[in-house]
Short mmCIF file of C-alpha atoms and ligand atoms in Angstrom, two decimals:
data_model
loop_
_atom_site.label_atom_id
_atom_site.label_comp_id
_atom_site.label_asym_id
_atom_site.label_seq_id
_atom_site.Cartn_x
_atom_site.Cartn_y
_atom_site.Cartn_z
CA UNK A 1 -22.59 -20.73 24.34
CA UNK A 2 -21.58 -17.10 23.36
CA UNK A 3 -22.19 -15.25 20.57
CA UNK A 4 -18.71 -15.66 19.45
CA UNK A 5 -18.15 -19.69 19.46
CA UNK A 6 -17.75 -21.98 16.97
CA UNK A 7 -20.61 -23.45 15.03
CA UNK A 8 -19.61 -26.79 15.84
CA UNK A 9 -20.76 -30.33 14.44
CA UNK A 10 -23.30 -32.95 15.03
CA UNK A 11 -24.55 -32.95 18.88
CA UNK A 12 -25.86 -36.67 19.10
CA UNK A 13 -26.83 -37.69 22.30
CA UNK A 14 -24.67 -39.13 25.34
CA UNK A 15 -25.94 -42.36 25.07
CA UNK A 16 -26.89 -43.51 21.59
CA UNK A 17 -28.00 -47.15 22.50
CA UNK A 18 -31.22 -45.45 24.35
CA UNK A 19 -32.18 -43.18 21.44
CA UNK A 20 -34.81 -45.77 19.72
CA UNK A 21 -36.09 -46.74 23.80
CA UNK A 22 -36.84 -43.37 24.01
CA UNK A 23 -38.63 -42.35 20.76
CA UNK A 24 -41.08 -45.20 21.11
CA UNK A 25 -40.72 -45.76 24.87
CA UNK A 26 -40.81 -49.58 25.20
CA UNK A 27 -42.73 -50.83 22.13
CA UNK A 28 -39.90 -50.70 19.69
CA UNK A 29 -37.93 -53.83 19.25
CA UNK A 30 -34.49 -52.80 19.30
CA UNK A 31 -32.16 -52.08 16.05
CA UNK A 32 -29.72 -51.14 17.81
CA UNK A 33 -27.57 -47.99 18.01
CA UNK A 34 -28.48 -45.46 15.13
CA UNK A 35 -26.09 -45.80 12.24
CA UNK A 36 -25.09 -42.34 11.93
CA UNK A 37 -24.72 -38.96 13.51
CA UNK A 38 -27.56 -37.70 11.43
CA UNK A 39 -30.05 -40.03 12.53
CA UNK A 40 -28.92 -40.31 16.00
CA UNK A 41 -29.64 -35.76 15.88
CA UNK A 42 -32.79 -36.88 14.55
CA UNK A 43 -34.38 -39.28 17.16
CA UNK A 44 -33.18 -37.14 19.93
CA UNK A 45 -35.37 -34.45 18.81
CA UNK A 46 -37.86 -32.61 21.57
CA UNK A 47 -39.40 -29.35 21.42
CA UNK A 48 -37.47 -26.56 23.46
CA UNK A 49 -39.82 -24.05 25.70
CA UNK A 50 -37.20 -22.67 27.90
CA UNK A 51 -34.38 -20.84 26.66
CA UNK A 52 -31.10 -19.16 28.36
CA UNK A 53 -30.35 -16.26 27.73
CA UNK A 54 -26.96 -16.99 26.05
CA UNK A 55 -26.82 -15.21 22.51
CA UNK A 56 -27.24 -17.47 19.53
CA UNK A 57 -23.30 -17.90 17.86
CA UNK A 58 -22.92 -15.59 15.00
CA UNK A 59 -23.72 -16.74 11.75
CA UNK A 60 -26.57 -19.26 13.00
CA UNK A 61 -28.99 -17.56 10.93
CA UNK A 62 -27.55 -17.81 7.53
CA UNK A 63 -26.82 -21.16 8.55
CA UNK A 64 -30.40 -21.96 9.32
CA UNK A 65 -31.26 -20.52 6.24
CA UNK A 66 -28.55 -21.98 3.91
CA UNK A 67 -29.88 -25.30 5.21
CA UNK A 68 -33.86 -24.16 5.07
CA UNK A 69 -32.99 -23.33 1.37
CA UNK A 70 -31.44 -27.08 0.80
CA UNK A 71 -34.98 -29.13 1.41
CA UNK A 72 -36.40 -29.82 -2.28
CA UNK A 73 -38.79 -27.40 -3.27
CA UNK A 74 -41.77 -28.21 -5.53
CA UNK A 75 -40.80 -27.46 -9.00
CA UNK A 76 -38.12 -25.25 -7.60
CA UNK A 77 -41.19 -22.81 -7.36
CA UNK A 78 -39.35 -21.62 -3.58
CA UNK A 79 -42.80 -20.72 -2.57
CA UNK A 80 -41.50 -19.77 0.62
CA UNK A 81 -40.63 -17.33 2.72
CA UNK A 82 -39.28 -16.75 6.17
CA UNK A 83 -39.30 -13.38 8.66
CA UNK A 84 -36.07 -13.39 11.73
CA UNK A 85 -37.93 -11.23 14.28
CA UNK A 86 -34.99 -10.80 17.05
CA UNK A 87 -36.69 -7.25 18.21
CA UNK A 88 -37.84 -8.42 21.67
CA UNK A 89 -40.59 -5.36 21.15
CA UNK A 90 -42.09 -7.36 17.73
CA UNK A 91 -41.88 -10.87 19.74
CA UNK A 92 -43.82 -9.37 22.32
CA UNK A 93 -46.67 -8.63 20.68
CA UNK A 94 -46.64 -11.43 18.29
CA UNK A 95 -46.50 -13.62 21.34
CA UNK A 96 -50.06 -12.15 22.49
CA UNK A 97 -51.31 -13.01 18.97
CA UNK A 98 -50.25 -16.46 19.40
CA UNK A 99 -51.90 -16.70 22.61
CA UNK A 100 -49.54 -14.80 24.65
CA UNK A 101 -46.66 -18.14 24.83
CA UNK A 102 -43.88 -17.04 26.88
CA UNK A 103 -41.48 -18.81 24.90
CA UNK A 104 -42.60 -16.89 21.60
CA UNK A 105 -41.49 -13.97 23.75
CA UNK A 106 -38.44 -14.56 25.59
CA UNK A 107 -36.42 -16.93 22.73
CA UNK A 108 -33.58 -14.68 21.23
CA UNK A 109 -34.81 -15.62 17.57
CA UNK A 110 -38.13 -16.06 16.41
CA UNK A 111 -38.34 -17.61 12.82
CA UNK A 112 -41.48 -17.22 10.65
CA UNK A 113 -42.20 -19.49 7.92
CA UNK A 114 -44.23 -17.80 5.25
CA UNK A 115 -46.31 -19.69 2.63
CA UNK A 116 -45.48 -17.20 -0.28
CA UNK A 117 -46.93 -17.04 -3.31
CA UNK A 118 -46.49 -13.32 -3.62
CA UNK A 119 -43.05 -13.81 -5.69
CA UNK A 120 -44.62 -16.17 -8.01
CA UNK A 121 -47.45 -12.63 -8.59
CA UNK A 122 -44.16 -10.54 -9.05
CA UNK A 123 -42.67 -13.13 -11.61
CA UNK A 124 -45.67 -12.23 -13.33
CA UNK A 125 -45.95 -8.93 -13.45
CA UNK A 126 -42.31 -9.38 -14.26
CA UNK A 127 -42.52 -11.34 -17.29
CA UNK A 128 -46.05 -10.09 -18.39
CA UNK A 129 -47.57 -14.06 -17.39
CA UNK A 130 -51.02 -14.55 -15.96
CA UNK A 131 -50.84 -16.25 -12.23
CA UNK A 132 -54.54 -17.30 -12.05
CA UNK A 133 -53.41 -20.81 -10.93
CA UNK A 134 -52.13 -18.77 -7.69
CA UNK A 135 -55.86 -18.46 -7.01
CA UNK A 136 -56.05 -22.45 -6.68
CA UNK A 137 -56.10 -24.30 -3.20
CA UNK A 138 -53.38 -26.43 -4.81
CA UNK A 139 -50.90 -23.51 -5.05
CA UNK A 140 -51.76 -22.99 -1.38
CA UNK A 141 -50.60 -26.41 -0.58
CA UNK A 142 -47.55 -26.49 -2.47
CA UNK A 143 -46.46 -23.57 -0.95
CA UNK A 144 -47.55 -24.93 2.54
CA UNK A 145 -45.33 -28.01 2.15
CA UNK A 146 -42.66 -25.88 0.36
CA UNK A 147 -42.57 -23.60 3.53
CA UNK A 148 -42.67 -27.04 6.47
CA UNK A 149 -40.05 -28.96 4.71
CA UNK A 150 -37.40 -25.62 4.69
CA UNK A 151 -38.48 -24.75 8.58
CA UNK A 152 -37.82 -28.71 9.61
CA UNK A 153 -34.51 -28.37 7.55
CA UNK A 154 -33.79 -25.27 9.54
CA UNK A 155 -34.82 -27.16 12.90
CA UNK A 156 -32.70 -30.32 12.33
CA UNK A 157 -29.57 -27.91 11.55
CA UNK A 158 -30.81 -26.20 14.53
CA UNK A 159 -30.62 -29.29 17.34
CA UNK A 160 -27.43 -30.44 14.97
CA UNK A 161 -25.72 -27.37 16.56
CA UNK A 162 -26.98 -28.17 19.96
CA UNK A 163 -29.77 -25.50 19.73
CA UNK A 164 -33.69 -25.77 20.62
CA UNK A 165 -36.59 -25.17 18.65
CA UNK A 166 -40.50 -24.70 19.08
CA UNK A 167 -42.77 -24.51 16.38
CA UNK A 168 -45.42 -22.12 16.88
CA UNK A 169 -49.26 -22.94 14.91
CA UNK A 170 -50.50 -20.63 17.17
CA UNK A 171 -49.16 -17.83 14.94
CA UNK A 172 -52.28 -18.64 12.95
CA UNK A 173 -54.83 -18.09 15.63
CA UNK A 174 -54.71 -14.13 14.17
CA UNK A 175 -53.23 -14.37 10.50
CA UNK A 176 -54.32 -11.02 8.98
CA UNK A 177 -53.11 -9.14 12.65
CA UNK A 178 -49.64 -11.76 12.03
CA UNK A 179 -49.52 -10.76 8.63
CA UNK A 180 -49.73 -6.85 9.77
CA UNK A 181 -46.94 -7.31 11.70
CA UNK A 182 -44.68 -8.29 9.52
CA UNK A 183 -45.66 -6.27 6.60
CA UNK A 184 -46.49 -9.15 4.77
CA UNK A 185 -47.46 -8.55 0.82
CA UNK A 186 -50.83 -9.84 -0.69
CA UNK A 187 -50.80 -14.06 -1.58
CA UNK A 188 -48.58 -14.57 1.51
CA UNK A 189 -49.46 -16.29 5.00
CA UNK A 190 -47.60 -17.05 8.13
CA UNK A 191 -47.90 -20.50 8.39
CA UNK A 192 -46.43 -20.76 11.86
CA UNK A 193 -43.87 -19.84 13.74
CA UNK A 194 -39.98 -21.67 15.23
CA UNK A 195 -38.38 -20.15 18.28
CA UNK A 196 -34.29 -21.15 18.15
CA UNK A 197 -32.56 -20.75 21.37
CA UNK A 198 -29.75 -22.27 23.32
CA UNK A 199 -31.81 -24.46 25.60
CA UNK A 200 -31.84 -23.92 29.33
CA UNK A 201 -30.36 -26.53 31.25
CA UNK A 202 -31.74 -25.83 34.26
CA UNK A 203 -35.19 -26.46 32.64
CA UNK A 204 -34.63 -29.28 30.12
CA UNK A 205 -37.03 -30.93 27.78
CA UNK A 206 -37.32 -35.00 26.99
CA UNK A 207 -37.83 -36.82 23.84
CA UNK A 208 -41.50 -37.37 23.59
CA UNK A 209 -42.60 -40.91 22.55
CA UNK A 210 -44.27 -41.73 19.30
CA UNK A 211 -46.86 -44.25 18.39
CA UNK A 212 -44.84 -47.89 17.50
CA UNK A 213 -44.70 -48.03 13.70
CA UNK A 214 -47.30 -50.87 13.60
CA UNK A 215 -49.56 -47.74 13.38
CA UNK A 216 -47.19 -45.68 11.10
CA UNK A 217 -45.98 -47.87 8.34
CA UNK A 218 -48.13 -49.68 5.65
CA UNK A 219 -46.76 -52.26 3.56
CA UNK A 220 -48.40 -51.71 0.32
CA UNK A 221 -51.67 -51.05 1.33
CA UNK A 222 -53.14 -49.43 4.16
CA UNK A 223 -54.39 -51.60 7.38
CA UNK A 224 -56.30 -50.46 10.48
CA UNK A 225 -55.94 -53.98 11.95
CA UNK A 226 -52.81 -52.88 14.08
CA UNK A 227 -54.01 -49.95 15.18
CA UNK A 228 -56.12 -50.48 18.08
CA UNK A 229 -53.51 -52.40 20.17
CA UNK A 230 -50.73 -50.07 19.34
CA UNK A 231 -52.90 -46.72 20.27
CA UNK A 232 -53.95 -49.08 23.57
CA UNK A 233 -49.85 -49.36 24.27
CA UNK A 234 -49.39 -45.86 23.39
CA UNK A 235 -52.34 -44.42 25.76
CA UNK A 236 -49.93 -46.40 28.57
CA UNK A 237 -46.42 -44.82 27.07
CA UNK A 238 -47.87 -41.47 26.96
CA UNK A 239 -49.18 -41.86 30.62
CA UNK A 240 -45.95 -43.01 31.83
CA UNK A 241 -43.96 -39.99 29.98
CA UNK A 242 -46.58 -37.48 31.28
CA UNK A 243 -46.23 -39.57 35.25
CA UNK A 244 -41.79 -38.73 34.39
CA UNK A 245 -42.83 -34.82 33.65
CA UNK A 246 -44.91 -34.22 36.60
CA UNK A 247 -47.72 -33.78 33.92
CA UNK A 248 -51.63 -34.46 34.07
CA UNK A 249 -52.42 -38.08 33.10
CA UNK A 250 -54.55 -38.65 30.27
CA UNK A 251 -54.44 -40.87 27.23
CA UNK A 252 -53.25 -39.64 23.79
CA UNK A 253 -56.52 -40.81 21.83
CA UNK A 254 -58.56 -39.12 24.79
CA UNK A 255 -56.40 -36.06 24.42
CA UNK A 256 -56.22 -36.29 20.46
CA UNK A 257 -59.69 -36.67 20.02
CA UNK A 258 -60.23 -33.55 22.02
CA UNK A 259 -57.92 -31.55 20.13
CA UNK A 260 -60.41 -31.78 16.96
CA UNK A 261 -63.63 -32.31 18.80
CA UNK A 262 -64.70 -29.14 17.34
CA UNK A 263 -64.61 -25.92 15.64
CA UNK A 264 -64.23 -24.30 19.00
CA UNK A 265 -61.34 -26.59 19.90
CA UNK A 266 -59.52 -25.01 16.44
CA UNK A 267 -57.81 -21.98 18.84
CA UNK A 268 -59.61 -19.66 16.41
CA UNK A 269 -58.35 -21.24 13.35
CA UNK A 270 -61.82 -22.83 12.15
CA UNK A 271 -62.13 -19.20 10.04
CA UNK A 272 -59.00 -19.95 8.26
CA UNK A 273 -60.49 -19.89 5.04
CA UNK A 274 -62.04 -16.67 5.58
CA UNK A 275 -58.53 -15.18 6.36
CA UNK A 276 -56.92 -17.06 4.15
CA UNK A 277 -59.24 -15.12 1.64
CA UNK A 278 -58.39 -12.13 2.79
CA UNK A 279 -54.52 -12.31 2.80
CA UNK A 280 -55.54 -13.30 -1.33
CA UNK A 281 -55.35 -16.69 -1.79
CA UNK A 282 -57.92 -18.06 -3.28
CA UNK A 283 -58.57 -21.54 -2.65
CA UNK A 284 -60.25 -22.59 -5.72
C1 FMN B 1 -46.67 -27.22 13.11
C2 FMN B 1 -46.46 -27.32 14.60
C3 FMN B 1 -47.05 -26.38 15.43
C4 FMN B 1 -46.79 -26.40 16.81
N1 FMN B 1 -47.29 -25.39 17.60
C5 FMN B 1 -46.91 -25.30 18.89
C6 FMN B 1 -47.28 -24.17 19.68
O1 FMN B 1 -47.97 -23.26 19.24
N2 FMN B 1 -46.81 -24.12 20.96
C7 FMN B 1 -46.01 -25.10 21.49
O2 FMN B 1 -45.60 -24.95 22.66
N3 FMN B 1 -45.68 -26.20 20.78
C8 FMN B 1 -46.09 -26.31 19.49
N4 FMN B 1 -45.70 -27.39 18.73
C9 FMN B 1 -44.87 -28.45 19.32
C10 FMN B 1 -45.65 -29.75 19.50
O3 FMN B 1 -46.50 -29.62 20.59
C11 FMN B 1 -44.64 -30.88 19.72
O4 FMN B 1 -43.86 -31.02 18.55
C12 FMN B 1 -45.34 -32.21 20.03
O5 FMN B 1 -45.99 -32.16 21.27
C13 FMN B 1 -44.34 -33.36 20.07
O6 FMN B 1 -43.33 -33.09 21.02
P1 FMN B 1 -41.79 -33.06 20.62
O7 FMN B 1 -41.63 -32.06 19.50
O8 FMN B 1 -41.04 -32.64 21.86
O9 FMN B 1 -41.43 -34.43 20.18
C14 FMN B 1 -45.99 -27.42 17.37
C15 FMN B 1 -45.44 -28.40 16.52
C16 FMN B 1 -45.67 -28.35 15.16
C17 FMN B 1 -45.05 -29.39 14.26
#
């Protein structure tokens, strides 16, 4: 890809009758091929670590954002915000904040999403109106939800041009250091971060399996009953994936458990509130 080629359309995968096999690995009865391009883009989804060094095509930022800017946003509020950061210098040394991820580093366009309520104080001061409910966890939220559903916009726009992604939470492991960085204003928080690159195809990734959607999807009202047996199946689908990868073996509850066994398994993020706090929200 160069930085002069097309944007062009819809990259589904070579072999669309696999796409469900491999989103669930064997525990999906089969529907058949996906019904559209769209869907098909979306099921052959996998996080991108390793990146040539081919230039993104020009205008695949405005793109990104044009599409970012499309996702509904709560009350049309737009509590969101995002910062390119294409100087390798600044991607350096936000990749040692975010515990030093070569991919943060070496990607040739580092997106971060910003929970941003700092417009909403300007609107304010603009019209003369009192923001107090800024100071309320529930403005946090919306503005957190406002800010994932624009960066997974951007993402599926991303892999429909044939592009990779990797979302970054480890950009909050050091939010007021993050927020220094990029000269954030009071009332605004990097939520995390998305590398875009053309993905290296000497290196490439694989769709990752999910859990069968006996464990997903409720009818009506929630049930645990299927659970167990599809987490038991899923323990054996992750193995399997990680056996294909050359990766450690170990079972997805084992591993997911572990992942929130703690504060000290929170990468530094159990003090969120506390920085949080001190970027301005609230939290009320
Ligand atoms: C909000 C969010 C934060 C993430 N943070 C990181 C990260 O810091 N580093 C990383 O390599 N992957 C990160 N990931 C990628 C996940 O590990 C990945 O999505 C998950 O393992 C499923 O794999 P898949 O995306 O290939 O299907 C993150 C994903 C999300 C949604």
């Amino acid at each position: 890809m160069n930085a002069n080629a097309p944007l062009n359309v819809l990259a589904a995968d070579a072999n669309p009758a696999t796409s469900l096999e491999q989103r669930y690995g064997a525990a999906m009865p089969s529907l058949g091929a996906a019904p559209n391009a769209v869907i098909e883009s979306l099921l052959g989804h996998r996080t991108v670590r390793a990146f040539s060094d081919s230039p993104l095509p020009e205008g695949t930022l405005e793109w990104l954002v044009a599409s970012a800017q499309s996702a509904a946003t709560s009350s049309n509020l737009q509590c969101w915000s995002v910062v390119a950061v294409q100087d390798p210098q600044r991607r350096a040394r936000l990749s040692v904040l975010a515990n030093n991820q070569a991919h943060v580093r070496d990607c040739p366009l580092l997106l971060i999403w910003i929970a941003d309520l700092s417009r909403l104080d300007r609107a304010g001061e603009k019209t003369g109106i009192a923001t107090a409910g800024n100071q309320y966890l529930e403005m946090f939220l919306v503005a957190a939800v406002d800010a994932a559903l624009a960066a997974q916009n951007a993402t599926a726009a991303a892999e429909s041009l044939g592009l990779g992604t990797c979302y970054i939470g480890a950009m909050r492991n050091h939010p007021e250091k993050v927020a220094q960085e990029l000269g954030l204003p009071s009332d605004a928080f990097a939520i995390f971060g998305l590398c875009v690159g053309v993905p290296d195809e000497t290196r490439p990734a694989s769709v990752k399996p999910r859990l069968a959607q006996s464990a997903i999807l409720h009818h009506e009202q929630y049930r645990v009953e299927n659970e167990p047996a599809a987490v038991v199946d899923y323990d054996q689908v992750m193995r399997g994936f990680q056996r294909s990868q050359n990766m450690k073996e170990v079972d997805w509850s084992a591993q997911s458990a572990e992942r929130v066994s703690g504060p000290g398994s929170l990468s530094g993020r159990d003090r969120l509130v506390s920085a949080l706090r001190a970027l301005g929200f609230g939290l009320e």
